Short mmCIF file of C-alpha atoms in Angstrom, two decimals:
data_model
loop_
_atom_site.label_atom_id
_atom_site.label_comp_id
_atom_site.label_asym_id
_atom_site.label_seq_id
_atom_site.Cartn_x
_atom_site.Cartn_y
_atom_site.Cartn_z
CA SER K 1 120.39 96.58 109.66
CA ALA K 2 123.14 96.89 111.55
CA VAL K 3 125.83 94.06 112.40
CA ILE K 4 127.42 94.36 115.87
CA SER K 5 129.96 92.34 117.57
CA GLN K 6 131.19 92.23 121.19
CA LYS K 7 134.51 91.17 122.80
CA PRO K 8 134.66 89.15 124.78
CA SER K 9 131.48 87.02 124.62
CA ARG K 10 132.27 85.92 128.42
CA ASP K 11 134.33 86.29 131.19
CA ILE K 12 134.96 85.41 134.51
CA CYS K 13 136.71 87.77 136.78
CA GLN K 14 138.03 88.42 140.30
CA ARG K 15 136.54 90.71 142.58
CA GLY K 16 138.28 94.22 142.65
CA THR K 17 139.68 94.01 138.98
CA SER K 18 138.38 95.80 135.89
CA LEU K 19 136.94 94.49 132.41
CA THR K 20 136.86 96.25 129.32
CA ILE K 21 133.99 95.58 126.65
CA GLN K 22 134.47 96.13 123.05
CA CYS K 23 131.80 96.72 120.69
CA GLN K 24 132.28 97.09 116.78
CA VAL K 25 129.49 98.16 114.26
CA ASP K 26 129.70 97.41 110.62
CA SER K 27 128.42 100.80 109.93
CA GLN K 28 129.17 104.57 111.27
CA VAL K 29 126.27 105.03 113.88
CA THR K 30 125.91 108.60 115.76
CA MET K 31 124.73 107.06 119.01
CA MET K 32 125.45 103.69 120.93
CA PHE K 33 124.18 102.69 123.96
CA TRP K 34 125.53 100.46 126.71
CA TYR K 35 122.88 98.27 128.70
CA ARG K 36 123.02 95.97 131.47
CA GLN K 37 120.81 92.88 132.31
CA GLN K 38 121.51 91.42 135.75
CA PRO K 39 120.51 87.65 136.26
CA GLY K 40 117.06 86.96 135.65
CA GLN K 41 115.96 90.82 135.10
CA SER K 42 115.25 93.31 132.36
CA LEU K 43 117.50 95.62 130.66
CA THR K 44 118.59 98.96 132.14
CA LEU K 45 120.50 101.85 130.07
CA ILE K 46 123.86 102.44 131.71
CA ALA K 47 125.08 105.33 129.04
CA THR K 48 124.88 106.60 125.91
CA ALA K 49 128.24 106.92 124.07
CA ASN K 50 128.55 109.82 121.65
CA GLN K 51 131.47 110.35 119.57
CA GLY K 52 133.48 113.35 120.29
CA SER K 53 132.04 114.13 123.56
CA GLU K 54 131.57 112.46 127.12
CA ALA K 55 129.10 109.76 127.78
CA THR K 56 125.71 110.57 129.20
CA TYR K 57 124.85 108.38 132.32
CA GLU K 58 122.00 107.40 133.54
CA SER K 59 120.84 107.48 137.16
CA GLY K 60 122.59 105.27 139.40
CA PHE K 61 125.55 104.92 136.97
CA VAL K 62 128.75 106.86 137.21
CA ILE K 63 131.85 107.34 135.28
CA ASP K 64 134.29 106.33 137.61
CA LYS K 65 132.78 102.85 137.87
CA PHE K 66 131.71 102.50 134.36
CA PRO K 67 133.97 104.42 132.16
CA ILE K 68 133.01 104.94 128.46
CA SER K 69 135.22 105.73 125.25
CA ARG K 70 133.76 106.38 121.75
CA PRO K 71 137.14 106.93 119.52
CA ASN K 72 135.22 106.94 115.96
CA LEU K 73 131.69 106.43 114.62
CA THR K 74 132.02 102.25 114.60
CA PHE K 75 133.66 101.81 117.92
CA SER K 76 133.01 101.82 121.50
CA THR K 77 134.46 100.28 124.88
CA LEU K 78 132.76 100.00 128.26
CA THR K 79 134.79 99.49 131.32
CA VAL K 80 133.47 97.78 134.55
CA SER K 81 135.72 99.10 137.14
CA ASN K 82 136.62 97.60 140.87
CA MET K 83 134.46 94.84 140.19
CA SER K 84 132.17 93.03 142.79
CA PRO K 85 129.88 89.99 142.43
CA GLU K 86 127.20 92.66 141.94
CA ASP K 87 128.29 93.52 138.83
CA SER K 88 127.69 89.84 137.55
CA SER K 89 125.19 90.45 134.25
CA ILE K 90 125.18 90.67 130.70
CA TYR K 91 126.64 93.70 129.08
CA LEU K 92 124.87 94.75 125.59
CA CYS K 93 125.86 97.19 123.37
CA SER K 94 122.86 98.66 121.06
CA VAL K 95 123.07 101.25 118.09
CA VAL K 96 119.82 102.93 116.20
CA GLY K 97 119.54 102.09 112.86
CA ASP K 98 118.97 104.40 109.53
CA GLY K 99 115.09 104.60 110.81
CA TYR K 100 113.54 103.35 113.92
CA GLU K 101 115.29 100.29 114.30
CA GLN K 102 117.48 99.45 117.44
CA TYR K 103 120.06 96.78 117.31
CA PHE K 104 121.59 95.11 119.90
CA GLY K 105 125.23 93.25 119.99
CA PRO K 106 125.43 89.62 121.28
CA GLY K 107 126.12 90.77 125.01
CA THR K 108 129.03 90.07 127.32
CA ARG K 109 128.35 87.67 129.98
CA LEU K 110 130.03 88.95 133.01
CA THR K 111 130.81 86.48 136.08
CA VAL K 112 132.68 88.19 139.01
CA THR K 113 133.89 85.78 141.69
CA ALA Z 1 107.89 108.40 133.04
CA GLN Z 2 107.20 105.33 130.81
CA LYS Z 3 106.71 101.96 132.01
CA ILE Z 4 106.01 98.56 130.35
CA THR Z 5 103.99 96.01 131.97
CA GLN Z 6 104.41 92.05 131.14
CA THR Z 7 102.04 90.16 133.29
CA GLN Z 8 102.76 86.86 131.94
CA PRO Z 9 106.19 85.57 133.55
CA GLY Z 10 105.80 82.13 131.71
CA MET Z 11 104.06 80.92 128.92
CA PHE Z 12 103.39 77.37 127.19
CA VAL Z 13 102.41 76.79 123.45
CA GLN Z 14 102.06 73.70 121.54
CA GLU Z 15 104.13 73.34 118.38
CA LYS Z 16 102.29 74.86 115.38
CA GLU Z 17 99.66 76.60 117.49
CA ALA Z 18 99.60 80.58 117.86
CA VAL Z 19 100.28 82.45 120.85
CA THR Z 20 99.82 85.91 122.29
CA LEU Z 21 102.28 87.46 124.69
CA ASP Z 22 100.94 90.71 126.54
CA CYS Z 23 102.10 94.07 126.60
CA THR Z 24 100.64 97.05 128.24
CA TYR Z 25 102.40 100.32 128.52
CA ASP Z 26 102.04 103.72 130.13
CA THR Z 27 103.17 106.99 128.95
CA SER Z 28 102.07 110.62 128.41
CA ASP Z 29 104.03 111.17 125.39
CA GLN Z 30 101.77 111.39 122.10
CA SER Z 31 104.80 109.98 119.91
CA TYR Z 32 106.34 106.79 120.69
CA GLY Z 33 107.39 103.50 119.64
CA LEU Z 34 106.63 100.14 120.50
CA PHE Z 35 109.21 97.14 120.09
CA TRP Z 36 109.45 93.52 120.82
CA TYR Z 37 112.75 91.88 121.30
CA LYS Z 38 113.44 88.01 121.54
CA GLN Z 39 116.33 86.62 124.00
CA PRO Z 40 117.48 83.11 123.74
CA SER Z 41 119.50 81.31 126.32
CA SER Z 42 122.55 82.80 124.28
CA GLY Z 43 121.85 86.31 125.66
CA GLU Z 44 121.52 88.07 122.39
CA MET Z 45 118.68 90.29 122.04
CA ILE Z 46 117.07 89.66 118.43
CA PHE Z 47 114.66 92.64 117.09
CA LEU Z 48 111.28 91.15 116.02
CA ILE Z 49 109.00 94.18 115.31
CA TYR Z 50 108.07 97.69 115.80
CA GLN Z 51 104.92 99.76 115.94
CA GLY Z 52 104.91 103.52 115.79
CA SER Z 53 102.07 105.26 117.73
CA TYR Z 54 100.69 107.07 114.64
CA ASP Z 55 100.65 103.76 112.57
CA GLU Z 56 97.34 102.94 111.58
CA GLN Z 57 97.98 99.66 110.60
CA ASN Z 58 99.30 96.72 112.87
CA ALA Z 59 102.62 95.85 112.43
CA THR Z 60 103.65 92.36 110.80
CA GLU Z 61 107.00 90.45 110.27
CA GLY Z 62 106.65 87.10 108.97
CA ARG Z 63 105.36 85.33 111.62
CA TYR Z 64 104.98 87.99 114.25
CA SER Z 65 102.38 90.58 114.45
CA LEU Z 66 101.84 93.32 116.79
CA ASN Z 67 98.07 93.79 117.94
CA PHE Z 68 98.27 97.55 118.77
CA GLN Z 69 95.27 98.92 120.67
CA LYS Z 70 96.39 102.38 121.48
CA ALA Z 71 93.44 103.54 123.46
CA ARG Z 72 93.81 100.31 125.68
CA LYS Z 73 97.54 101.08 125.62
CA SER Z 74 98.32 97.49 124.87
CA ALA Z 75 100.69 96.23 122.23
CA ASN Z 76 100.62 92.17 122.38
CA LEU Z 77 102.77 90.21 120.29
CA VAL Z 78 101.40 87.14 118.44
CA ILE Z 79 103.37 84.50 117.12
CA SER Z 80 101.62 82.11 114.66
CA ALA Z 81 102.60 78.52 114.13
CA SER Z 82 104.90 78.25 116.83
CA GLN Z 83 108.38 76.53 116.37
CA LEU Z 84 110.80 74.79 118.92
CA GLY Z 85 112.97 77.62 118.12
CA ASP Z 86 110.55 79.89 119.36
CA SER Z 87 111.38 79.00 122.88
CA ALA Z 88 113.17 82.02 124.38
CA MET Z 89 112.45 84.95 126.95
CA TYR Z 90 110.39 88.00 124.97
CA PHE Z 91 110.35 91.48 126.01
CA CYS Z 92 108.43 94.18 125.04
CA ALA Z 93 109.93 97.92 125.44
CA MET Z 94 109.10 101.33 124.35
CA ARG Z 95 110.79 104.55 123.32
CA TYR Z 96 109.97 108.08 122.95
CA SER Z 97 110.20 109.43 119.52
CA GLY Z 98 111.09 113.02 120.33
CA ALA Z 99 114.20 114.30 118.95
CA GLY Z 100 117.40 113.18 120.79
CA SER Z 101 115.57 110.50 122.79
CA TYR Z 102 116.69 106.91 122.10
CA GLN Z 103 116.32 105.09 125.93
CA LEU Z 104 114.37 102.11 125.37
CA THR Z 105 112.30 101.04 128.54
CA PHE Z 106 111.85 97.47 129.01
CA GLY Z 107 109.24 95.29 130.50
CA LYS Z 108 110.30 92.35 132.72
CA GLY Z 109 109.89 89.90 130.11
CA THR Z 110 107.72 86.86 129.40
CA LYS Z 111 109.41 83.14 128.82
CA LEU Z 112 107.76 81.21 126.43
CA SER Z 113 108.05 77.47 126.10
CA VAL Z 114 107.01 75.65 122.89
CA ILE Z 115 105.96 72.08 123.39
CA PRO Z 116 106.40 69.43 120.71
#
């Protein structure tokens, strides 16, 4: 199984600022994913981060708001830009294993005041 | 489009008893996978068990088993011998198994509380 770490684990930010979340995997993976979980809700896919190409965003999510980098096969960042209280969520990085398994990082708990 | 329905917002179970968490799904795909995840209050998503749509046997992983009834489109999670540490949110999810498709569709979750 893949071991995934995320930084920071939690943060409290002022509205209008930006936060960059880092995701590190202990093995090379082709595809990494970023999910958002708003309070009391289920998980929603933000985008798929592909190494060497631009991220693919899901409906309702745009690159200007959630820019993603994927410089190599073990690392990705998600930036939450110009934050508002509605961005308060848990942000989770996810990877697909060798087979069918899909693993998640520990999550970044973001509160915007 | 895929859809996952978890009809039990919350469940209580006595410690050491078994509990079944319900999950039904809707898809027009023939090849898909079904997942269960556990989310403790810490927020991490812990992978529990997987069932492929063509798997004839129900999946089992330790105390977890998946009761897969394809014709009824249900994929219920059974936890045997519940422990206090099982108290958490449980999410059912599915993913199309076609090439290049990795998006997980999640249900709304069930909050399980284990009573001593």
